Amino acid sequence: MPTRSSSLSDRPLPLYQRLAAQYIHAMDVGALRVGERMPSVRELMRRHGVSLSTALQMLRHLEAAGHLEARQRVGYFVCHARGGALAPPSEPDLSQPVKGVDPAHFIGINAHISLLLDQGRQARVHSDMGSCTPPAALFDHNHLNRIVAKLLREDPTLLVHGRSLLANQGNHPDFQQAMARHALASGVRIAPADVLATTGNSEAVSLALAAVASPGDMVAVESPTYYGLLQVVESLQLQTLEIPCSPRTGISIEALELAFQTQPRLKAVVVVPELQMPLGARMPDAHKARLVALCAAHGAALIEDDSYGLFVESEQPVKPLKAWDSAGQVMYCQAFNKSLAPGLRQGWMNGGRWHGRVQMLKFAQSRNTQTLGQLIVAQVLGSSTHQRGLVKLRQQLRRQREGMAALVARYFPIGTRLGLPPGGLCLWLELPEGFSSAALFHEALAKGIRIAPGSMFSNSGRYEHCLRLACTHPVTAEMEEVCRVLGEMACAQLGQGVRG
Amino acid sequence: MPTRSSSLSDRPLPLYQRLAAQYIHAMDVGALRVGERMPSVRELMRRHGVSLSTALQMLRHLEAAGHLEARQRVGYFVCHARGGALAPPSEPDLSQPVKGVDPAHFIGINAHISLLLDQGRQARVHSDMGSCTPPAALFDHNHLNRIVAKLLREDPTLLVHGRSLLANQGNHPDFQQAMARHALASGVRIAPADVLATTGNSEAVSLALAAVASPGDMVAVESPTYYGLLQVVESLQLQTLEIPCSPRTGISIEALELAFQTQPRLKAVVVVPELQMPLGARMPDAHKARLVALCAAHGAALIEDDSYGLFVESEQPVKPLKAWDSAGQVMYCQAFNKSLAPGLRQGWMNGGRWHGRVQMLKFAQSRNTQTLGQLIVAQVLGSSTHQRGLVKLRQQLRRQREGMAALVARYFPIGTRLGLPPGGLCLWLELPEGFSSAALFHEALAKGIRIAPGSMFSNSGRYEHCLRLACTHPVTAEMEEVCRVLGEMACAQLGQGVRG
């Protein structure tokens, strides 16, 4: 790794730059770590005997170079970029036509994913960088447990009431009310009666697809996309059409437009507009409006997975696609596994103009969703305890993403590209061509480290040189060691010397 | 309704018969009600000044005529049959060939069922004889709530642990262990690792079908069958083949054999071998062995729904089909909604030789099942509190079935047929031809009474003159009034005078 002091030359630098170089050196040798707070302006003035303007100049210089990040009214913090060693991830090449599914790729992708998941499960794993579910320690379990006790005190017969044939088909009115209110806060109007409780998000997306597409029909997905979606699509005997996705702005509307013109069996589009999984892209509002209009024009269902919107770090309110939906074209799905309680598996959906069919399918295939989980989420979601917890969770995840990014910059091969998404649970790494993430997956697993190789996120084989790293754990010395080991294996594969 | 004293004539009867006639009269006028205990032998001797032998003769006479039922070491109880006013339900006519599905029936049956369910939901119902879920009062909710508190005390992070990617794919080892032990008690050997937790039974059967059949394939079901199954089959775009079912012994093995010979796309058979829903049939062990062998010979999956075995009143152990399965042909499904906690929606399955595919589908379509529900069931199932509760539940349900049967005998049209199943939650009534259960459904609903009309239990239109009455509520004066009203409407439809 090149030292970050390379900008220093023999000719005398201004004082603020010389001071800055000292701090960059401190970062390089690890005396100042990612996420740590810089001394205050007052302290800098005292410590180095410099003027206010020099201290400020130095801080702004470090910030401009990407070493520091200013947090309003708090101060400056060391962040990952440290000289921009890592290029941002590449944009998709839109000059190539959107390909239909290649049967050779389609057949067995599910088996391929299942095999990788299974190998990941069988192994003795001490460091799980594969799963993006936050660990239990990031949640306030006492708050949840108190709510369970309160619910059972208020209605002691909660667990023994069957509700499938009741008026709301097993959807508890308190849950429906809470979800409708929650949606309204982000600009989405859904009547409480049109809220359907689901088992997490997988069931929601699965029901949405089953409601609008028949075997042989085509579904457009982002590329790369969450492997679970590829599994659902295949399990319903549908075909996947992968649409290029920008790591910054999400699915390419142009490419999708072209797909509609050439694929008459394209019945649905599934997107994660906020913090796309795995890229972390955020779709601009203008894109959202266009996407909704495009799907409406083609009569296709727009299935929105809005489970990550709560993880976005933004001053602006985050508006789901559903907020632009006037024709009932958007099938809105949201789960609280990752933001509220991973053990609950509670989600919900509104199927837009297909909602009746979704309800019927849900009733036929799994009846109603357990009541207790619905009521827990209904109680927790609006509480100030949860709101505070969410702020802390986002901050913690940011520190972890930044920390992980810094470790990747330090230990991974030269030429590795990485974007730092504005929220979320993971990083998407692009390594130089020739790198095999599947090989790394197996090699790492043998050492007890689980990663998610790029090939899981597409049927196309296009992301073999990529991988997803979960940022759900604190960046400790152990984590640094894990990244060092992964980086070493990756460098060896590419014939690069060991870094860091 | 003819009085039960018609067996008395002018010529003097033996003393025991004259005494018996008094008691029959008391039953007819309601002075002695179904489920009440007869005076003891000693009390009869004292009250009527008769000998031991006369008192015993009278009791045995009443028992033989079906008015009383002896319960070992407890005494004699008034039971429903009261002179055998009701003929047993009719056996299916096996001389007619098993028909494939008539597309005209197939299309929209789901819509038909959904419509009936929906109308039933929308109405203001004060008496629900349509749903077969036992009311909350029949369960020991305090026991369940104490277990929840204990579980959260022992592992306070239970609700915030994500488990989908853990070794057991979200199936908690304690649950798996408990289910394997529970199955073993009824002669079924399943390794704990091969236990898959499901959302009730609907998800289990739905996964089983999706694992073995593709759109257009055929599924054999019992006729009549639970309407939920018809919905699942249609939602998966499969075709239903209805196999005649005896109200005593269940599905006709001969008819099924014939179906295998004529229907090459017959991929699966779904049965409820114990307390078939809605007939309440119990399949003899010899049939079970033949059925398993037949499906194995044709390579078809035998999907067993064993959710009602726990409701059987029998001295003999109840053995599921799975106990005869050596080739992995049986896909075993069981839910505890109705026997342990209707609000939990907890079930499990073992997919036999298709288990791997079932696991994959479950993972793709809804990931894992909530942990808390699994652990509650694991803890409750083996407890002596639950075992005692189950005995009481069975007794209570028997009293209710008997009480309802007596009311049907009293108020329903002459010619109504009814069997009293050896356990379970409902009665299946056959009314004389010409009766329309759909008409009764609508007429009753207008008066706040919900029933399940026969047409919901088949795609064939064969059971329009039948209906299912839930026996989940105590037989009170209100219940008698409900049955009187239903009987009156049914009699009016058939042009019979009002009874009772």
Coordinates of N, CA and C in Angstrom, one line a residue, chain B residues 242-338:
Chain B
E242 N -60.7 -36.0 -7.8 CA -61.3 -36.4 -6.6 C -61.6 -37.9 -6.5
I243 N -61.1 -38.5 -5.5 CA -61.2 -39.9 -5.3 C -62.3 -40.2 -4.2
P244 N -63.3 -41.0 -4.5 CA -64.3 -41.3 -3.5 C -63.8 -41.6 -2.1
C245 N -64.5 -41.2 -1.1 CA -64.0 -41.4 0.3 C -65.1 -41.9 1.1
S246 N -64.8 -43.0 1.8 CA -65.8 -43.6 2.7 C -65.8 -42.8 4.0
P247 N -67.0 -42.5 4.6 CA -67.1 -41.8 5.8 C -66.5 -42.6 7.0
R248 N -66.3 -43.9 6.8 CA -65.7 -44.7 7.9 C -64.3 -45.0 7.7
T249 N -63.9 -45.4 6.4 CA -62.5 -45.8 6.2 C -61.6 -44.9 5.3
G250 N -62.2 -43.8 4.9 CA -61.4 -42.9 4.1 C -61.3 -43.2 2.6
I251 N -60.2 -42.7 2.0 CA -60.1 -42.8 0.6 C -60.2 -44.2 0.0
S252 N -60.9 -44.4 -1.1 CA -61.0 -45.7 -1.7 C -59.7 -46.1 -2.4
I253 N -59.1 -47.1 -1.9 CA -57.8 -47.5 -2.5 C -58.0 -48.1 -3.9
E254 N -59.2 -48.7 -4.1 CA -59.5 -49.3 -5.4 C -59.6 -48.2 -6.5
A255 N -60.4 -47.1 -6.1 CA -60.6 -46.0 -7.0 C -59.2 -45.3 -7.3
L256 N -58.4 -45.3 -6.3 CA -57.1 -44.6 -6.5 C -56.2 -45.5 -7.5
E257 N -56.3 -46.8 -7.3 CA -55.6 -47.7 -8.1 C -55.9 -47.5 -9.6
L258 N -57.2 -47.4 -9.8 CA -57.7 -47.2 -11.2 C -57.2 -45.8 -11.7
A259 N -57.2 -44.8 -10.9 CA -56.8 -43.5 -11.3 C -55.3 -43.5 -11.7
F260 N -54.5 -44.3 -11.0 CA -53.1 -44.4 -11.4 C -53.0 -45.0 -12.8
Q261 N -53.9 -46.0 -13.1 CA -53.8 -46.7 -14.4 C -54.2 -45.8 -15.5
T262 N -55.1 -44.8 -15.2 CA -55.6 -44.0 -16.3 C -55.0 -42.6 -16.4
Q263 N -54.3 -42.1 -15.4 CA -53.9 -40.7 -15.4 C -52.4 -40.7 -15.2
P264 N -51.7 -40.6 -16.3 CA -50.2 -40.6 -16.3 C -49.7 -39.3 -15.5
R265 N -50.4 -38.2 -15.5 CA -49.9 -37.0 -14.9 C -50.2 -36.9 -13.4
L266 N -50.7 -38.1 -12.8 CA -51.1 -38.1 -11.4 C -49.8 -38.2 -10.6
K267 N -49.4 -37.1 -10.0 CA -48.1 -37.0 -9.3 C -48.1 -37.1 -7.8
A268 N -49.3 -36.8 -7.2 CA -49.3 -36.8 -5.8 C -50.7 -37.1 -5.3
V269 N -50.8 -37.7 -4.1 CA -52.0 -38.0 -3.4 C -52.0 -37.3 -2.1
V270 N -53.0 -36.5 -1.8 CA -53.1 -35.8 -0.5 C -54.2 -36.5 0.4
V271 N -53.8 -37.0 1.6 CA -54.9 -37.6 2.4 C -54.7 -37.1 3.9
V272 N -55.9 -37.1 4.5 CA -55.9 -36.9 6.0 C -56.4 -38.3 6.5
P273 N -55.4 -39.2 6.9 CA -55.8 -40.5 7.2 C -56.6 -40.6 8.5
E274 N -56.4 -39.7 9.4 CA -57.1 -39.8 10.7 C -58.0 -38.6 10.9
L275 N -59.3 -39.0 11.0 CA -60.3 -37.9 11.1 C -60.3 -37.0 9.9
Q276 N -60.5 -37.7 8.8 CA -60.5 -37.0 7.5 C -61.5 -35.8 7.6
M277 N -61.0 -34.7 7.0 CA -61.8 -33.5 7.0 C -62.5 -33.4 5.7
P278 N -63.8 -33.3 5.6 CA -64.8 -33.1 6.7 C -65.5 -34.4 7.2
L279 N -65.2 -35.6 6.7 CA -66.0 -36.8 7.0 C -65.7 -37.3 8.4
G280 N -64.5 -37.2 8.9 CA -64.1 -37.7 10.1 C -63.8 -39.2 10.0
A281 N -63.5 -39.7 8.8 CA -63.1 -41.1 8.6 C -61.8 -41.4 9.3
R282 N -61.6 -42.7 9.7 CA -60.3 -43.2 10.1 C -59.9 -44.3 9.2
M283 N -58.8 -44.2 8.6 CA -58.3 -45.2 7.7 C -57.8 -46.4 8.5
P284 N -58.3 -47.6 8.2 CA -57.8 -48.8 8.9 C -56.3 -49.0 8.5
D285 N -55.6 -49.6 9.5 CA -54.1 -49.8 9.3 C -53.8 -50.6 8.0
A286 N -54.7 -51.5 7.7 CA -54.5 -52.3 6.4 C -54.5 -51.4 5.2
H287 N -55.4 -50.5 5.2 CA -55.5 -49.5 4.1 C -54.3 -48.7 4.0
K288 N -53.8 -48.3 5.2 CA -52.6 -47.4 5.2 C -51.4 -48.1 4.5
A289 N -51.2 -49.4 4.9 CA -50.1 -50.1 4.3 C -50.3 -50.2 2.8
R290 N -51.5 -50.5 2.3 CA -51.8 -50.6 0.9 C -51.6 -49.3 0.2
L291 N -52.0 -48.2 0.8 CA -51.9 -46.9 0.2 C -50.4 -46.5 0.0
V292 N -49.6 -46.7 1.0 CA -48.2 -46.4 0.9 C -47.6 -47.2 -0.2
A293 N -47.9 -48.5 -0.2 CA -47.3 -49.4 -1.2 C -47.7 -49.0 -2.6
L294 N -49.0 -48.6 -2.8 CA -49.5 -48.2 -4.1 C -48.8 -46.9 -4.6
C295 N -48.7 -46.0 -3.7 CA -48.0 -44.7 -4.2 C -46.5 -45.0 -4.5
A296 N -45.9 -45.8 -3.7 CA -44.5 -46.2 -4.0 C -44.4 -46.9 -5.3
A297 N -45.3 -47.8 -5.6 CA -45.3 -48.5 -6.9 C -45.4 -47.5 -8.1
H298 N -46.1 -46.5 -7.9 CA -46.3 -45.5 -9.0 C -45.4 -44.3 -8.9
G299 N -44.5 -44.3 -7.9 CA -43.6 -43.2 -7.8 C -44.3 -41.9 -7.5
A300 N -45.5 -41.9 -7.0 CA -46.2 -40.7 -6.6 C -45.9 -40.3 -5.2
A301 N -46.0 -39.0 -4.9 CA -45.8 -38.6 -3.5 C -47.1 -38.8 -2.8
L302 N -47.0 -39.3 -1.5 CA -48.2 -39.4 -0.7 C -48.1 -38.4 0.4
I303 N -48.9 -37.3 0.3 CA -48.8 -36.2 1.2 C -49.8 -36.4 2.3
E304 N -49.3 -36.6 3.5 CA -50.1 -37.0 4.7 C -50.3 -35.7 5.6
D305 N -51.5 -35.4 5.8 CA -51.8 -34.3 6.7 C -52.3 -35.0 8.0
D306 N -51.4 -34.9 9.0 CA -51.7 -35.6 10.3 C -52.0 -34.7 11.4
S307 N -52.8 -33.6 11.1 CA -53.0 -32.6 12.1 C -54.2 -33.0 13.1
Y308 N -54.9 -34.1 12.7 CA -56.1 -34.4 13.5 C -55.9 -35.7 14.3
G309 N -54.8 -36.4 14.1 CA -54.5 -37.6 14.8 C -54.6 -37.4 16.3
L310 N -54.2 -36.3 16.8 CA -54.2 -36.0 18.2 C -55.6 -35.9 18.8
F311 N -56.6 -35.8 17.9 CA -58.0 -35.7 18.3 C -58.7 -37.0 18.4
V312 N -58.1 -38.0 17.9 CA -58.7 -39.4 17.9 C -59.0 -39.9 19.3
E313 N -60.2 -40.4 19.5 CA -60.5 -41.0 20.8 C -60.3 -42.5 20.6
S314 N -59.2 -43.0 21.1 CA -58.9 -44.4 20.8 C -58.0 -44.9 21.9
E315 N -58.2 -46.2 22.3 CA -57.3 -46.8 23.2 C -56.0 -47.2 22.5
Q316 N -56.2 -47.6 21.3 CA -55.0 -48.0 20.5 C -54.2 -46.8 20.1
P317 N -52.8 -46.9 20.0 CA -52.0 -45.8 19.4 C -52.4 -45.6 18.0
V318 N -52.4 -44.3 17.6 CA -52.8 -43.9 16.3 C -51.5 -43.8 15.4
K319 N -51.4 -44.6 14.4 CA -50.2 -44.7 13.6 C -50.4 -43.9 12.3
P320 N -49.6 -42.9 12.0 CA -49.7 -42.2 10.7 C -49.2 -43.1 9.6
L321 N -49.6 -42.8 8.4 CA -49.1 -43.4 7.1 C -47.6 -43.5 7.1
K322 N -46.9 -42.5 7.6 CA -45.5 -42.4 7.6 C -44.8 -43.5 8.3
A323 N -45.6 -44.2 9.2 CA -45.0 -45.3 10.0 C -44.8 -46.5 9.0
W324 N -45.5 -46.5 7.9 CA -45.3 -47.6 6.9 C -44.4 -47.3 5.8
D325 N -43.8 -46.1 5.9 CA -43.0 -45.6 4.7 C -41.5 -46.0 4.8
S326 N -41.1 -46.9 4.0 CA -39.7 -47.3 4.0 C -38.9 -46.6 2.9
A327 N -39.6 -46.1 1.8 CA -39.0 -45.6 0.6 C -38.9 -44.1 0.6
G328 N -39.4 -43.4 1.6 CA -39.4 -42.0 1.6 C -40.5 -41.4 0.7
Q329 N -41.6 -42.2 0.5 CA -42.6 -41.8 -0.4 C -43.6 -40.9 0.3
V330 N -43.7 -40.9 1.6 CA -44.7 -40.1 2.3 C -44.1 -38.8 2.7
M331 N -44.8 -37.7 2.4 CA -44.4 -36.4 2.8 C -45.3 -36.1 4.0
Y332 N -44.8 -36.0 5.2 CA -45.5 -36.0 6.4 C -45.7 -34.5 6.9
C333 N -46.9 -34.1 7.1 CA -47.2 -32.7 7.5 C -48.1 -32.7 8.8
Q334 N -47.7 -31.8 9.7 CA -48.5 -31.8 10.9 C -48.5 -30.3 11.4
A335 N -49.7 -29.9 11.9 CA -49.8 -28.6 12.5 C -50.4 -28.6 13.9
F336 N -50.1 -27.7 14.7 CA -50.6 -27.6 16.1 C -51.6 -26.5 16.3
N337 N -52.1 -25.9 15.2 CA -53.0 -24.8 15.4 C -54.2 -25.2 16.2
K338 N -54.7 -26.4 15.9 CA -56.0 -26.7 16.5 C -55.9 -27.5 17.8

